[in-house]
Coordinates of C-alpha atoms and ligand atoms in Angstrom, one line a residue:
X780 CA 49.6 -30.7 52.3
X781 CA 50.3 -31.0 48.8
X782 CA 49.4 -32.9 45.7
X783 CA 52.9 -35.3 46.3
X784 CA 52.9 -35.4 49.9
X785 CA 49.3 -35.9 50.1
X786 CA 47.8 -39.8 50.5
X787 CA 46.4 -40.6 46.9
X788 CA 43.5 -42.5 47.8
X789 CA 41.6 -42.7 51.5
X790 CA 40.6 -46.6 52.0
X791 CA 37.1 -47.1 53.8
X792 CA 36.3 -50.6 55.2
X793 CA 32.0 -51.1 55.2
X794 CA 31.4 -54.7 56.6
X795 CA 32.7 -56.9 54.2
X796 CA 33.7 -54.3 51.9
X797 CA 36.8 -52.5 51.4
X798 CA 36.7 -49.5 48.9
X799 CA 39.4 -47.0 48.0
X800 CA 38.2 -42.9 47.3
X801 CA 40.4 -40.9 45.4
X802 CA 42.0 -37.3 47.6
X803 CA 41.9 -34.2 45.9
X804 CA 44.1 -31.7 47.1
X805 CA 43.3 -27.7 47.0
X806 CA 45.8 -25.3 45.8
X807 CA 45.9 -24.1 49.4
X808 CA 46.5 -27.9 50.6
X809 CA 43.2 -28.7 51.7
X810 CA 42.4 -32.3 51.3
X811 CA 39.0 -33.5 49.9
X812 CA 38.1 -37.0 49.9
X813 CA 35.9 -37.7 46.8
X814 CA 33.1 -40.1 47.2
X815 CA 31.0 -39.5 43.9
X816 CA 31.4 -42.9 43.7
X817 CA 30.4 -44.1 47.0
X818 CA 27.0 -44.8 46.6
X819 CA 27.6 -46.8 43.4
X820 CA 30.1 -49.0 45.1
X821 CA 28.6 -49.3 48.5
X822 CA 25.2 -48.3 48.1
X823 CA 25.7 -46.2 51.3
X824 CA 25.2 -42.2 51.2
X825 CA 27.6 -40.0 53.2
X826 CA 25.6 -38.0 56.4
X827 CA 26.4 -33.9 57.3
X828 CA 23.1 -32.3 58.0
X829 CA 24.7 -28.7 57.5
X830 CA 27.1 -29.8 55.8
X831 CA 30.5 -28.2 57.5
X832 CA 32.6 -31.0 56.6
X833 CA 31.2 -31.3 52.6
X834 CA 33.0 -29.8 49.4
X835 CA 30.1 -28.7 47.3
X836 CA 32.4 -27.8 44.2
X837 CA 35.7 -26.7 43.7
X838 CA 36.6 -22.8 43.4
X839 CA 39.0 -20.2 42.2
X840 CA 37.4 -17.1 43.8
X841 CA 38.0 -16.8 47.8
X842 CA 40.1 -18.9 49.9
X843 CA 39.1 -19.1 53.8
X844 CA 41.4 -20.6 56.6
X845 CA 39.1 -20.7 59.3
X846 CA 41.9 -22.0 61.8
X847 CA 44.1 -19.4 60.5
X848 CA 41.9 -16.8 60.5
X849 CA 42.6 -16.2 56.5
X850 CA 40.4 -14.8 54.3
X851 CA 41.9 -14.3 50.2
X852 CA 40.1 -13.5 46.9
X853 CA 41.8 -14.4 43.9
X854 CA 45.2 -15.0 46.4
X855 CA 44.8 -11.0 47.4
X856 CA 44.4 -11.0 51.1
X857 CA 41.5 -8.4 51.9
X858 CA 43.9 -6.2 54.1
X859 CA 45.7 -5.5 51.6
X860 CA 42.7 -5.3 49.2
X861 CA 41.0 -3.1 52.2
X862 CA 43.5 -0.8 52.6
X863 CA 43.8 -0.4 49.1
X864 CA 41.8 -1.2 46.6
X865 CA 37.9 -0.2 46.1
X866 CA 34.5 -1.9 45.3
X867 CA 34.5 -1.8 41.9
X868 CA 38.0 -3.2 41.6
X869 CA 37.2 -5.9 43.8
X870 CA 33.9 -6.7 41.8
X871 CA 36.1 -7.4 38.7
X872 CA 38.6 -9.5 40.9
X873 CA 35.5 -11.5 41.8
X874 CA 34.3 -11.8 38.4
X875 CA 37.6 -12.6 36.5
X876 CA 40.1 -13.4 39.6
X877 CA 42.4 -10.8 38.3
X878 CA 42.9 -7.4 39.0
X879 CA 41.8 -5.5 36.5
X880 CA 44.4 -3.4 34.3
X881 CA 43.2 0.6 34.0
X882 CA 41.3 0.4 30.8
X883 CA 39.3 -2.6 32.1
X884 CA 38.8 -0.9 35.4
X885 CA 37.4 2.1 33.4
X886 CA 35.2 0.4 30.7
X887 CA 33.7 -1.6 33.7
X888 CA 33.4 1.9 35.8
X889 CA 31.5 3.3 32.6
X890 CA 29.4 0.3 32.1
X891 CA 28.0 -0.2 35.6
X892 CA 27.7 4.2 35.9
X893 CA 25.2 3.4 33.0
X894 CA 23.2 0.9 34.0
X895 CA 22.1 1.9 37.5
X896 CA 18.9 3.3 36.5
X897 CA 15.7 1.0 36.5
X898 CA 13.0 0.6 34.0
X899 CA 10.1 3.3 35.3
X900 CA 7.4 0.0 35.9
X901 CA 9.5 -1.5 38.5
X902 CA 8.8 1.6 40.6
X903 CA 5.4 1.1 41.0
X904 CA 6.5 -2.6 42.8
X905 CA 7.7 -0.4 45.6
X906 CA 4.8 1.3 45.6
X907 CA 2.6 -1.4 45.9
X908 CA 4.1 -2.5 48.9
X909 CA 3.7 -2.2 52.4
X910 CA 5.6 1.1 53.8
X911 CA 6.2 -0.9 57.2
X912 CA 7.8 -4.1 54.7
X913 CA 11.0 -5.2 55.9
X914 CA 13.6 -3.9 52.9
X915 CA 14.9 -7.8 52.7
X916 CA 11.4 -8.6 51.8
X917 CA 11.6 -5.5 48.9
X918 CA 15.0 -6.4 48.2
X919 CA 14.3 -10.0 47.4
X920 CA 10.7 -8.6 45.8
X921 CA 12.9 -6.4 43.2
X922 CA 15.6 -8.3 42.1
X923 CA 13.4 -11.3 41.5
X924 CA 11.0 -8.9 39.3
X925 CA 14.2 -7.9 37.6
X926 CA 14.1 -11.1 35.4
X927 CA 11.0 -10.0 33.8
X928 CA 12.4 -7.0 32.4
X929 CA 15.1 -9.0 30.7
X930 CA 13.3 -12.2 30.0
X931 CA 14.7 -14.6 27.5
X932 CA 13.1 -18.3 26.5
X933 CA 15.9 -21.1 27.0
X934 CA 19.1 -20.7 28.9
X935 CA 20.9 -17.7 28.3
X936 CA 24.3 -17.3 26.5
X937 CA 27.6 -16.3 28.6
X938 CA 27.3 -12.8 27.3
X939 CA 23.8 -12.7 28.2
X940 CA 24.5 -13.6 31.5
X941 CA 27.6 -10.8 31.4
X942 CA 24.9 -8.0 30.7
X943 CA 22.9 -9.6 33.2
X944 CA 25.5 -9.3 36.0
X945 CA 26.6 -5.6 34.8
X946 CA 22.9 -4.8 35.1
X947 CA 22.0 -6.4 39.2
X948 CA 25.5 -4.7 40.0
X949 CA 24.8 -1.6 38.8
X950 CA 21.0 -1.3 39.8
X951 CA 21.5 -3.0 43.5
X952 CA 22.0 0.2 45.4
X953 CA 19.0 2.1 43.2
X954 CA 16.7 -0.5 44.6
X955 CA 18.0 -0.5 47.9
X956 CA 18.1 3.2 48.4
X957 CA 14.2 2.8 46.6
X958 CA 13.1 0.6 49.3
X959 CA 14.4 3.0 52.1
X960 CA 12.9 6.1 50.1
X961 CA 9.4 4.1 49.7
X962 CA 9.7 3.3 53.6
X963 CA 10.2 6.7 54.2
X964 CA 7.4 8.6 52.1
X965 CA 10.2 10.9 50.3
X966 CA 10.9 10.7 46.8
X967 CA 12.6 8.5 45.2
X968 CA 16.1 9.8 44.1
X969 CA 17.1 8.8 40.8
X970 CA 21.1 8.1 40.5
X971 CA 23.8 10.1 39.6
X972 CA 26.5 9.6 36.8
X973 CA 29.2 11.6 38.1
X974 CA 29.4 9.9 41.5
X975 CA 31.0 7.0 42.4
X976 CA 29.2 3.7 43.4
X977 CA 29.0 4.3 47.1
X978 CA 29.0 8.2 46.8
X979 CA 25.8 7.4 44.3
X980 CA 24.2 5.1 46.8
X981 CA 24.3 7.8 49.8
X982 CA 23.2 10.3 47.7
X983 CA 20.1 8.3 46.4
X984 CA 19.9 7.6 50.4
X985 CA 19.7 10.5 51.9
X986 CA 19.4 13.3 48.9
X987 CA 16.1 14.9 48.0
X988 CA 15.1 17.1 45.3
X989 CA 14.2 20.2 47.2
X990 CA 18.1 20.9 47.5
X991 CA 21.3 19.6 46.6
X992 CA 23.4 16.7 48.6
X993 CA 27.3 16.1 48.4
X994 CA 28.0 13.0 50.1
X995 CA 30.5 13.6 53.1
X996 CA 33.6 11.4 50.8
X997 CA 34.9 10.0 54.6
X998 CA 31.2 8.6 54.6
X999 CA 31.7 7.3 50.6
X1000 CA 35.1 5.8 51.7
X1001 CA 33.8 4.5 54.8
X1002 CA 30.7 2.8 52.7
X1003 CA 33.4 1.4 50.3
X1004 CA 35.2 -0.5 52.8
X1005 CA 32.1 -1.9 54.1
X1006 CA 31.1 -3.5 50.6
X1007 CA 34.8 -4.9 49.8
X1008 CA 34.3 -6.5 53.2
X1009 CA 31.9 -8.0 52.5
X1010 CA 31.8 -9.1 48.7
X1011 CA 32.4 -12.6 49.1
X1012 CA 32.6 -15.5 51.3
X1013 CA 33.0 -18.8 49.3
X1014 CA 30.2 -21.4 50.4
X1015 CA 28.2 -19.6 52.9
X1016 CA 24.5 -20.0 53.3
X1017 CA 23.3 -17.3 50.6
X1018 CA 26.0 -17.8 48.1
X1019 CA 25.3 -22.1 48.1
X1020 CA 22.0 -20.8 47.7
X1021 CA 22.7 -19.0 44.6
X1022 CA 24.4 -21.8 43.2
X1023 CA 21.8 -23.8 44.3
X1024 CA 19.0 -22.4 42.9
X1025 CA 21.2 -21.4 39.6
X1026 CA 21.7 -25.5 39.4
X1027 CA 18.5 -26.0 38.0
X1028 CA 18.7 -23.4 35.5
X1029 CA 17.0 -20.7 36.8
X1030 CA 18.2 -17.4 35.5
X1031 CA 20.6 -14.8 37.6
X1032 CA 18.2 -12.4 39.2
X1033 CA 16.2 -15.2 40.1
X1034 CA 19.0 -17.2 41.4
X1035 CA 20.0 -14.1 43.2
X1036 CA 16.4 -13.2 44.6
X1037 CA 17.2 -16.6 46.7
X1038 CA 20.4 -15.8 47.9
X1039 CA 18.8 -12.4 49.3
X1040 CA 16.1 -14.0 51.5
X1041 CA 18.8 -16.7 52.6
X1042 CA 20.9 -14.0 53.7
X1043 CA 17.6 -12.2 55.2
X1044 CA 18.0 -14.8 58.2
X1045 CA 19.7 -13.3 61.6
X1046 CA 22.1 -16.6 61.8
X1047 CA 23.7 -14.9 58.8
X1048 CA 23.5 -11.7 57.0
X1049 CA 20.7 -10.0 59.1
X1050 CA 23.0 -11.3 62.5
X1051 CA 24.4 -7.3 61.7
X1052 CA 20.8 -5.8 62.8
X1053 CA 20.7 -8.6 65.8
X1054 CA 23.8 -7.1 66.9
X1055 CA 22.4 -3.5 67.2
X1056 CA 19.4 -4.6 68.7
X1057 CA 21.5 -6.4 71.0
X1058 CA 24.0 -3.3 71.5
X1059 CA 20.9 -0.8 72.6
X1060 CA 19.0 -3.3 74.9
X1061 CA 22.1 -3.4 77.3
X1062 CA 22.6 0.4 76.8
X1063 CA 18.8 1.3 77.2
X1064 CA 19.2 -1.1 80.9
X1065 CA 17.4 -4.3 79.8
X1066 CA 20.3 -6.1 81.4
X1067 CA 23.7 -5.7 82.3
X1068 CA 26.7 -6.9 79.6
X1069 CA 27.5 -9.5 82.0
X1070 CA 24.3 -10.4 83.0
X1071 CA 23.7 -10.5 79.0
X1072 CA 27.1 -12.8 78.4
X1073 CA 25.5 -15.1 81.2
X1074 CA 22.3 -15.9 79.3
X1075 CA 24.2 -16.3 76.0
X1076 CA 25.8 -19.2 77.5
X1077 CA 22.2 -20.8 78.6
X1078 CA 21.2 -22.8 75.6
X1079 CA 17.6 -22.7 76.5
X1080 CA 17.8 -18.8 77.5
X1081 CA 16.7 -17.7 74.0
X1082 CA 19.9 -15.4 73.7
X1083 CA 22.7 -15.5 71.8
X1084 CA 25.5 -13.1 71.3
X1085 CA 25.0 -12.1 67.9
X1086 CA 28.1 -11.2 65.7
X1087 CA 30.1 -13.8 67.2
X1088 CA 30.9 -17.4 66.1
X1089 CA 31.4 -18.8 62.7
X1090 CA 30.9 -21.9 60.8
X1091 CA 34.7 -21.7 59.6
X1092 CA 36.4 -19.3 61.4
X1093 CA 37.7 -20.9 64.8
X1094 CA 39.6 -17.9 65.0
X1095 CA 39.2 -14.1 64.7
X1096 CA 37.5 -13.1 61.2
X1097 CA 40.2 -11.3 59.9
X1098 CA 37.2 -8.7 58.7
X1099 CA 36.2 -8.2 62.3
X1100 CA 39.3 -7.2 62.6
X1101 CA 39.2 -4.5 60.2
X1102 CA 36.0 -3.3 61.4
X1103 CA 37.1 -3.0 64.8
X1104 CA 40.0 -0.7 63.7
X1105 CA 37.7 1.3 61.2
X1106 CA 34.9 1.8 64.0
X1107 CA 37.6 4.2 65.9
X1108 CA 38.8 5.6 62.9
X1109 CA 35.4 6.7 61.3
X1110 CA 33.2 7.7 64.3
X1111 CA 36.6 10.0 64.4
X1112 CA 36.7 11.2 61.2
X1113 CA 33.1 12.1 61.8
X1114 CA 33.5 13.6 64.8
X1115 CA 31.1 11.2 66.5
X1116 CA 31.1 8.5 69.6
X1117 CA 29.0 5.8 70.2
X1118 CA 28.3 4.3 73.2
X1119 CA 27.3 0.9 71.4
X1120 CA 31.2 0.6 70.5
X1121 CA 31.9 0.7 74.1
X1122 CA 29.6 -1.7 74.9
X1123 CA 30.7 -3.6 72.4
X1124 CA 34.7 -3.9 73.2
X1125 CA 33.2 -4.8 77.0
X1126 CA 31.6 -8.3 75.3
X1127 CA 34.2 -9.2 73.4
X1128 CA 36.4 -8.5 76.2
X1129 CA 34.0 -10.7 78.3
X1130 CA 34.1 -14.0 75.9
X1131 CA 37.7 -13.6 74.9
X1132 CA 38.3 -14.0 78.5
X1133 CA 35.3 -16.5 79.5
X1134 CA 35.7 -20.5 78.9
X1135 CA 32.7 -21.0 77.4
X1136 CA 33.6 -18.9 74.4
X1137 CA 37.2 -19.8 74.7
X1138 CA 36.4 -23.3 74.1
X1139 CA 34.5 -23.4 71.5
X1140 CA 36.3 -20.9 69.8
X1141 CA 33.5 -18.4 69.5
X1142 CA 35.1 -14.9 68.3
X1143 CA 33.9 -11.9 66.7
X1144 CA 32.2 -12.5 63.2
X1145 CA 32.2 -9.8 60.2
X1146 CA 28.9 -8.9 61.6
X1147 CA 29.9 -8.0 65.4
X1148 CA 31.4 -4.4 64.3
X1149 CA 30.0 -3.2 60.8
X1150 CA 26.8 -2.2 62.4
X1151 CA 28.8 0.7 64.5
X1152 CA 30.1 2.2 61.2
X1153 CA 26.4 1.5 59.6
X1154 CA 24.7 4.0 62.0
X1155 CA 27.6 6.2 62.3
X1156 CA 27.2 6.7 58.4
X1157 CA 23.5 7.5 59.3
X1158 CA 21.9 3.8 57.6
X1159 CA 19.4 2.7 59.5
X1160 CA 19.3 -0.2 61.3
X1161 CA 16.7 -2.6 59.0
X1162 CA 18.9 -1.5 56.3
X1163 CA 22.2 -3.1 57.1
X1164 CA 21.8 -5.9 56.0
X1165 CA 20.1 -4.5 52.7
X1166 CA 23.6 -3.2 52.4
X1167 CA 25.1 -6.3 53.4
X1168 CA 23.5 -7.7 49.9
X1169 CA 24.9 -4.9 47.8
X1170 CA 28.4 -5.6 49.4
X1171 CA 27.5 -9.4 48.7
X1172 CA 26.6 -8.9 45.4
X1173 CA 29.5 -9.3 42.8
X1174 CA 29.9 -12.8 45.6
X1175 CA 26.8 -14.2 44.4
X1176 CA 27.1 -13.3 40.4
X1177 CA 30.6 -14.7 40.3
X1178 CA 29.8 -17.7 42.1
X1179 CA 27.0 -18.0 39.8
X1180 CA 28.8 -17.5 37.0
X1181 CA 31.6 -19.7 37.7
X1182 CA 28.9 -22.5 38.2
X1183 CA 27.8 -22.0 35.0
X1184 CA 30.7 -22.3 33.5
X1185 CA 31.6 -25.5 35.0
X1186 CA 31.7 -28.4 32.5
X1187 CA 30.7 -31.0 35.2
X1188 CA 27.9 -29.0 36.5
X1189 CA 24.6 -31.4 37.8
X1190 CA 21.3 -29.8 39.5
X1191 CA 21.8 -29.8 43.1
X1192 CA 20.0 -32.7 44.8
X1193 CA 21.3 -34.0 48.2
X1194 CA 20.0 -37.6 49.6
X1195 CA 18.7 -37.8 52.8
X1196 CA 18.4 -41.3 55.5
X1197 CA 14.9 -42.2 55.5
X1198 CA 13.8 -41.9 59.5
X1199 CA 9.7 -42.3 59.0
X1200 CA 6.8 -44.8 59.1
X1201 CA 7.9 -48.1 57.3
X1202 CA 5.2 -49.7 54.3
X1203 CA 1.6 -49.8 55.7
X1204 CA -1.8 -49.8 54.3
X1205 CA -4.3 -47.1 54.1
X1206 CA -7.3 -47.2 55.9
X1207 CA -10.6 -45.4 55.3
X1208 CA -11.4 -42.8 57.3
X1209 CA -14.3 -44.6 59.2
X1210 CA -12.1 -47.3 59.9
X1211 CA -9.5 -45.3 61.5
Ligands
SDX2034 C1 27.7 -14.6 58.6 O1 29.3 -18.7 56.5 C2 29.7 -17.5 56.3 O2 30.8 -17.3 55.8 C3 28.8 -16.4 56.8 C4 29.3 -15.0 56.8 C5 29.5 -14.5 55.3 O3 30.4 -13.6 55.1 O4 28.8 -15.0 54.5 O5 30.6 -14.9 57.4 C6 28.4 -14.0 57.4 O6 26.6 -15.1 58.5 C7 28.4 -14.5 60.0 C8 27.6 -15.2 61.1 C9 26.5 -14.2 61.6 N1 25.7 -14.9 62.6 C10 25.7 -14.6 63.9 O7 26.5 -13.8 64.4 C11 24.7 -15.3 64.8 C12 25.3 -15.8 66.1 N2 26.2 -17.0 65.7 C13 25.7 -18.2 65.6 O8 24.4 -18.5 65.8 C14 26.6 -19.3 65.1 O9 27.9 -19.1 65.7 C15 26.7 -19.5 63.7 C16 25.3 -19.7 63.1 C17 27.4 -18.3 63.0 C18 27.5 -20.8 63.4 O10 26.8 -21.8 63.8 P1 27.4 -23.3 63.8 O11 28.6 -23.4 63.1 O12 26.3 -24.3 63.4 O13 27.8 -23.5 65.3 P2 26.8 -24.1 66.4 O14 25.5 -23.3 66.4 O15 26.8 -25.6 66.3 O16 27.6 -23.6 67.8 C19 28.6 -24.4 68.3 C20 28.5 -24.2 69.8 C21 27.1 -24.5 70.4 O17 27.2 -24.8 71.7 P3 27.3 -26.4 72.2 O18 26.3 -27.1 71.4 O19 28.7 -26.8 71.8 O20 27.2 -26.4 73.7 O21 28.7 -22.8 70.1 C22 27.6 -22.2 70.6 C23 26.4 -23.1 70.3 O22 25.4 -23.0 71.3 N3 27.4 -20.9 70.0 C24 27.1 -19.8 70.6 C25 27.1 -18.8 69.6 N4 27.5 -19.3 68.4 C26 27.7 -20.6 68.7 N5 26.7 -19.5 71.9 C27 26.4 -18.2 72.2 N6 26.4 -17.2 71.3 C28 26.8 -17.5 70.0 N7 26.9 -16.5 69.1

């Protein structure tokens, strides 16, 4: 569809009413009908509890086809920015929906390199914590405290916010690898200048003082893939959440605090923990992979086969894809098998071939596969989705940012149809 072949206007008849909405048309030729208008002219609201078929804003940053199983930042698709490009680069495609040119791509590199270390208070937060805390909970804990080390009264201004972004970009994987250190009882690690961003975060993982620690650089490119993966996903649960919360006016780190514990939840980002879980109880003999599948298709069995399904995609997430493929090629490079990738491949096999997934359309999500390359790279399991956040990071601050630079912006308030007790009058408590 485009803007000339698509219908101006979409007429809707209410009663004795008859009311024509503009169409907007995408740049992709998705067609939006707009009904800002709706409730002035028909004093009826519109009703999508989860709201899969609303347009929240418009967007230049990702485009998703869930029929087509398309998945595009800035009009890059991410196999090609997968097979070639890295984090960082995709962090400034996120932020400016350009690829960066080499001098922007190294003044960025030098800016983020220097602001990954945090100020020496914000340790003691970890320390105060609970050892046996789930890192989500630390996660969300940090980045919120974040905002009182750069405080400001009244809104911030644009290159505020910048420094802002740089700053939760940069110190994301220091307060990730802090929360697994603190879990842990080891030290915690500070970072290193003359790594790169996932090289960095490894090292602050799994290197202690007593001696030194190169990361393995098929585990650093391995960790890169994972985060361009999963950088951004247009209106997903964390990311509205952001935008949400950033619609009032609340600063970044707090916006972003939000967005963590949203993702936290195992019907989205912590689904990649799920998974595992899932993977070892049919491998440890709780039940068989098709006695599993069975009870995933029993709505009141409790079970659900986690990494699969999707809100948009109807079709393969073209990052599941890409996971599936990297699974093979890292557990090789690293000389390792896992028997949870077998298992694995058996499900999908299973659903691909079974009607009840079939029909619906339930296929592999981004989460079905990254936890196989996860615990091959030695994370552990209530980490992934701690690293799921850092991939989702420069998502979240671009979203935000473009939200605050939109000139129509309004606070976030959805209406809701009114379902309770109608007017009564209140009775004392004796004569109830
Ligand atoms: C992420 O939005 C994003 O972009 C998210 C994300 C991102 O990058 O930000 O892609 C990341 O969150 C991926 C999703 C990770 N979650 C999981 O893997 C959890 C398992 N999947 C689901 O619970 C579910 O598929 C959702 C939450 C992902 C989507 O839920 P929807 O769109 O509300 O779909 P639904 O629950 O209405 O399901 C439709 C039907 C139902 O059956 P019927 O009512 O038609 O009989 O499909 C069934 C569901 O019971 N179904 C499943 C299923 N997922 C859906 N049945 C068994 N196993 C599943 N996994």
């Amino acid at each position: 569809m485009t803007n000339e072949t698509a219908p101006k206007t979409a007429r809707l008849s209410l009663g004795d009413q008859e009311i024509e909405l503009p169409v907007m048309v995408g740049a992709e030729g998705e067609m939006a009908i707009d009904i800002r208008k709706l409730r002035a002219q028909t004093g009826a609201v519109t009703f999508d509890p989860g709201l899969g078929n609303t347009g929240a804003c418009t967007s230049n940053i990702t485009f998703l086809d869930g029929e087509k199983g398309i998945l595009r930042h800035a009009g890059y698709p991410i196999e090609e920015l997968a097979n070639q490009s890295s984090f960082l680069e995709v962090m400034w495609l996120l932020l400016h929906q350009e690829l960066p040119l080499k001098t922007e791509l190294d003044s960025f590199t030098h800016d983020i390199t220097h602001h990954t270390m945090m100020h020496e208070d914000l340790k003691r937060l970890f320390a105060s914590l609970p050892k046996a805390g789930h890192p989500m909970a630390v996660c969300a804990a940090a980045v919120g405290a974040l905002s009182t080390f750069y405080q400001k009264e009244g809104p911030k201004t644009p290159e505020q916010n910048w420094i802002d972004a740089i700053r939760l970009l940069a110190k994301m994987p220091t307060i990730a690898a802090y929360c697994y250190k603190h879990s842990i009882g080891q030290p915690l690690m500070y970072p290193r200048n003359d790594l790169s961003y996932a090289a960095n975060l490894l090292y602050m993982m799994f290197g202690t003082p007593c001696e030194a620690y190169e990361p393995n650089p098929v585990t650093a490119r391995a960790l890169d893939l994972l985060l361009i993966l999963h950088a951004d996903h247009e209106q997903n649960c964390s990311t509205s959440t952001v935008r949400t919360v950033g619609s009032s006016g609340a600063n970044l780190f707090s916006s972003v605090s939000a967005g963590i514990s949203a993702l936290w939840g195992p019907l989205h980002g912590g689904a990649n923990q799920a998974v595992i879980e899932m993977l070892m109880s049919i491998r440890d003999g709780e039940r068989s992979a098709r006695e599993f599948m069975e009870l995933a298709k029993q709505k009141d069995s409790g079970v659900r086969l986690m990494g699969f399904g999707h809100r948009v995609y109807k079709n393969y997430d073209p990052r599941a894809k890409i996971l599936k493929s990297a699974c093979d090629d890292v557990l090789g490079q690293l000389g390792k098998r896992d028997p949870l990738l077998d298992i694995a491949q058996e499900l999908e096999q299973i659903a691909l071939e079974d009607s009840y997934f079939v029909e619906r359309k339930l296929y592999p999500n981004v989460d079905f596969y990254s936890g196989i390359i996860y615990k091959a790279l030695g994370i552990p399991t209530d980490m992934f989705t701690v690293f799921f956040a850092i991939g989702r990071m420069p998502g979240w601050i671009s979203q935000w940012l473009e939200f605050q630079a939109d000139p129509d912006k309004r606070i976030t308030r959805p209406r809701q149809i009114y379902t309770g007790a109608t007017p009564r009058s209140y009775q004392k408590v004796e004569g109830r």
